[in-house]
Coordinates of N, CA and C in Angstrom, one line a residue:
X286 N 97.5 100.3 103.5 CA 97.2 99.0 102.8 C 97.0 98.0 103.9
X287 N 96.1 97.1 103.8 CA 95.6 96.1 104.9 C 96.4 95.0 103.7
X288 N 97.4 94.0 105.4 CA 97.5 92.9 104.7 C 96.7 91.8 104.5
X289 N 96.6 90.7 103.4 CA 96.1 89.8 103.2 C 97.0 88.2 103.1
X290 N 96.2 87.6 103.6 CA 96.8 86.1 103.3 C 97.4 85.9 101.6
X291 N 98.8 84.7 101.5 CA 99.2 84.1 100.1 C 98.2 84.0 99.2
X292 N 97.3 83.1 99.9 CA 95.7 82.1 99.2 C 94.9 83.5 98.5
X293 N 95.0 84.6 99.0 CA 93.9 86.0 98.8 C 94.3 86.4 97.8
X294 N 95.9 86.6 97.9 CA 96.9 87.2 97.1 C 96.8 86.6 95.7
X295 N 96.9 85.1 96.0 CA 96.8 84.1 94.8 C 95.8 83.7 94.1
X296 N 94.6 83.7 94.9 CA 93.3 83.9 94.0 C 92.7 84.6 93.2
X297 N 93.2 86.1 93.9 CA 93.0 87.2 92.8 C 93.7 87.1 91.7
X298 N 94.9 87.1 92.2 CA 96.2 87.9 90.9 C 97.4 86.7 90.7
X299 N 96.4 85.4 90.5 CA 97.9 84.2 90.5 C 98.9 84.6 89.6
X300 N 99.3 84.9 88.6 CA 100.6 85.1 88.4 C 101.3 86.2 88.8
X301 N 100.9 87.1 89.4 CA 101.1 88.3 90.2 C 102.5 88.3 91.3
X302 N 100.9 86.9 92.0 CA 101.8 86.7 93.3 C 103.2 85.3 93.4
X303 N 102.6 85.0 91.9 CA 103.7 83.8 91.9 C 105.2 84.5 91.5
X304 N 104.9 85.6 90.5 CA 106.1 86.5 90.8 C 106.7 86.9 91.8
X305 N 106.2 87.6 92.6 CA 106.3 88.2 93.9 C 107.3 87.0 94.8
X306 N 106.7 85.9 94.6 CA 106.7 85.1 95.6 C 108.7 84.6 95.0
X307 N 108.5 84.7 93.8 CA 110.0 83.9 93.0 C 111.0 84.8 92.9
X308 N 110.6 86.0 93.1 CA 111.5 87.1 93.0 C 112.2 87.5 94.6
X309 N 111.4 87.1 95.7 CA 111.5 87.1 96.9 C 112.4 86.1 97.7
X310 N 112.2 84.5 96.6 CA 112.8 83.7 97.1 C 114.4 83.8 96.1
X311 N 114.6 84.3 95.4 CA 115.6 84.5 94.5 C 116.8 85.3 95.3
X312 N 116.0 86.8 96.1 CA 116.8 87.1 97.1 C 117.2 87.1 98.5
X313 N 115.9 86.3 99.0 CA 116.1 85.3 100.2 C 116.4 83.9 100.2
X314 N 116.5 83.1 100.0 CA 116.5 81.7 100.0 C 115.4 80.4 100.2
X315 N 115.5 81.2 101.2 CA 114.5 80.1 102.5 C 113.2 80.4 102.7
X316 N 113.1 81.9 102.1 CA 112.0 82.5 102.4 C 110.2 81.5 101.8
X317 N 109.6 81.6 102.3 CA 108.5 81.0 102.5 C 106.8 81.3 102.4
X318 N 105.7 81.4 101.5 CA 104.5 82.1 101.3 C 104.5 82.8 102.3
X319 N 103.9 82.0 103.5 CA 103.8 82.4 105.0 C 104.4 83.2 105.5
X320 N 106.2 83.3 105.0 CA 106.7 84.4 105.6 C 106.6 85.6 105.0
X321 N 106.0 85.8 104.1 CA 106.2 86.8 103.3 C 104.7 87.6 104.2
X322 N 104.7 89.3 104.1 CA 103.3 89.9 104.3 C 103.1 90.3 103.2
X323 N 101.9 90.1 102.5 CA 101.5 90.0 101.2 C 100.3 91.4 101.4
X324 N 100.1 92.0 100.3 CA 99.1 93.4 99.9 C 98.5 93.4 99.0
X325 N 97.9 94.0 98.6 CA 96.9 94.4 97.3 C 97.1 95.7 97.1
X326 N 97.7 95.9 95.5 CA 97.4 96.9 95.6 C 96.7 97.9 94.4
X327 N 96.6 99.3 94.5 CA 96.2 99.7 93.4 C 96.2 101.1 93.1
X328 N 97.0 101.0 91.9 CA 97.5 102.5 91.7 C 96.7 103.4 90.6
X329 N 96.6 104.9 91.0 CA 96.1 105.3 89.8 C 95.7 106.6 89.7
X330 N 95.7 107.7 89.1 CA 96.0 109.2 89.3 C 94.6 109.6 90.5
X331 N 94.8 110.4 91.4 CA 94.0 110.8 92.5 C 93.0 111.7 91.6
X332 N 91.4 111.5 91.7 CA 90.5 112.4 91.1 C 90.3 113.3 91.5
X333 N 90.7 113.7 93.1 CA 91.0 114.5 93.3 C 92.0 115.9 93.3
X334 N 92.7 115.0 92.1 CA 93.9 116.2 91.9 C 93.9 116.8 90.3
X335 N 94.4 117.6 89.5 CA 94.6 117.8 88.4 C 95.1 117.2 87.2
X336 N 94.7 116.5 85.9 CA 94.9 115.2 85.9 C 95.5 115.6 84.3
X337 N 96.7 115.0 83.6 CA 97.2 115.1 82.8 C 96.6 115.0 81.1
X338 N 97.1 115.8 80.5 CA 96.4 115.6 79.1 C 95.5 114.2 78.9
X339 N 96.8 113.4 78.8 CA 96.4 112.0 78.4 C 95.2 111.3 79.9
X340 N 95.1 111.8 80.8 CA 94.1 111.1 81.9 C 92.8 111.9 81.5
X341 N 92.6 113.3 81.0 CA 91.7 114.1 80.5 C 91.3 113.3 79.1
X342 N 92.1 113.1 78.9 CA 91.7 112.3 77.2 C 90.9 111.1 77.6
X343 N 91.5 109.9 78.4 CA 90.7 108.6 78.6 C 89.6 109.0 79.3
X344 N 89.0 109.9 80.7 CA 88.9 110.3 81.3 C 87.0 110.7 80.1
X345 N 87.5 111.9 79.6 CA 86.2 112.2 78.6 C 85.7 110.5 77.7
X346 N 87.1 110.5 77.0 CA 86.7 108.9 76.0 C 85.8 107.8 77.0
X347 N 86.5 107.6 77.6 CA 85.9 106.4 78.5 C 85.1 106.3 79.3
X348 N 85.3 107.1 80.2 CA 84.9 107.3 81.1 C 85.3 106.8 82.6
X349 N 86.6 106.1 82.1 CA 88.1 105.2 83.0 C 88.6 105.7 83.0
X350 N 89.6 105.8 83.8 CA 90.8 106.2 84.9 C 92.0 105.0 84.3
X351 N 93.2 105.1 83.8 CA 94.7 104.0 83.5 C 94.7 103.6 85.0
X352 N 94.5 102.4 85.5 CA 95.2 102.1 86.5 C 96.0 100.8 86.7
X353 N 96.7 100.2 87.9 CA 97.4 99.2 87.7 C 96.9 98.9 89.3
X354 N 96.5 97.4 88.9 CA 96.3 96.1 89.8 C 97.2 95.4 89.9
X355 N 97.6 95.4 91.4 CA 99.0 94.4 91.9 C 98.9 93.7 93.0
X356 N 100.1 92.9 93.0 CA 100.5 92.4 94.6 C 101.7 92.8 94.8
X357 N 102.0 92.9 95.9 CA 103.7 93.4 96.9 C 103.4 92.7 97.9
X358 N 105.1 92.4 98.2 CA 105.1 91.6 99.3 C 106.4 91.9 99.8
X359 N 106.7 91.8 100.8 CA 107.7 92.4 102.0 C 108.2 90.8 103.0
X360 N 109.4 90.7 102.8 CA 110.0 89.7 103.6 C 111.1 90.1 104.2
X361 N 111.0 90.6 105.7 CA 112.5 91.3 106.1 C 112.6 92.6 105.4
X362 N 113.8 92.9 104.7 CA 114.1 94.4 104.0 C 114.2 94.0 102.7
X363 N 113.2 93.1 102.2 CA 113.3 92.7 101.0 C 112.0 93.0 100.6
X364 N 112.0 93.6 99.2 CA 110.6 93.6 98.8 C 109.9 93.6 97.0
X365 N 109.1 92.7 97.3 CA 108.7 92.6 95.5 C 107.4 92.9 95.1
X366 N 106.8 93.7 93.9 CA 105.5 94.2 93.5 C 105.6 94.0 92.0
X367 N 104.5 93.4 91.7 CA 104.1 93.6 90.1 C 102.8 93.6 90.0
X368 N 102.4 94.3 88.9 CA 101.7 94.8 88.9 C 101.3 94.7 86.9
X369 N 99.7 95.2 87.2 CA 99.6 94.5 85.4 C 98.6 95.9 85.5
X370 N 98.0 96.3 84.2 CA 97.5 97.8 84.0 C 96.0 97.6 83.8
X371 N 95.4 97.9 84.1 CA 93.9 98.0 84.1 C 93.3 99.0 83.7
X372 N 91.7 99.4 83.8 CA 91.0 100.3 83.2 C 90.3 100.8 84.8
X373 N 89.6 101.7 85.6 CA 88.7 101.6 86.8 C 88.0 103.0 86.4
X374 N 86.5 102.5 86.3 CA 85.6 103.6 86.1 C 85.7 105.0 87.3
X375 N 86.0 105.8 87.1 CA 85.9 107.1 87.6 C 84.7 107.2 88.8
X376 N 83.5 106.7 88.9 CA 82.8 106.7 90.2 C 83.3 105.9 91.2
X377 N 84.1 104.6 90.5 CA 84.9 103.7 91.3 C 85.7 103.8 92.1
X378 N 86.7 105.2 91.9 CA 88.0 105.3 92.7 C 87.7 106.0 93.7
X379 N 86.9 106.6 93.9 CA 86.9 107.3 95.6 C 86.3 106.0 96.4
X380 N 85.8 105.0 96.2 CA 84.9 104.0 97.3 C 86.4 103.3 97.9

């Protein structure tokens, strides 16, 4: 994962990162956008592996892949990710 700036974090996925960011300060205090290293991320069954009933089912139907678009963020040994569920067409996940 390459990190990205608050502002990157925030433009894409603002309530994402505004969780991240309140859940972070909830267990740190002081903690700060800036201090936080912020990510993108994105999860979602490898096409290259064997893929479960239900991913063969959307998979034919759709022609998408269940995935989930997020942010995480790391401050010290503390760390917060949320994440919201998406659809990503099947030519799309290997690029």
């Amino acid at each position: 994962m390459m990190p990205v700036s608050f502002s990157e974090a925030a433009s894409l996925h603002p309530e994402l990162a505004r969780q991240v960011l309140a859940k972070l300060q909830h267990e740190k205090r002081d903690v700060k956008a800036d201090d936080i290293a912020w990510f993108l991320v994105q999860c979602h069954d490898d096409p290259d592996q064997p893929l479960d009933e239900g991913g063969c089912a959307d998979l034919m139907l759709t022609g998408r892949l269940p995935c989930r678009h997020g942010v995480c963020g790391f401050a010290g040994s503390h760390f917060g990710c949320f994440c919201q569920e998406d659809r990503v067409a099947c030519g799309a996940l290997g690029q």
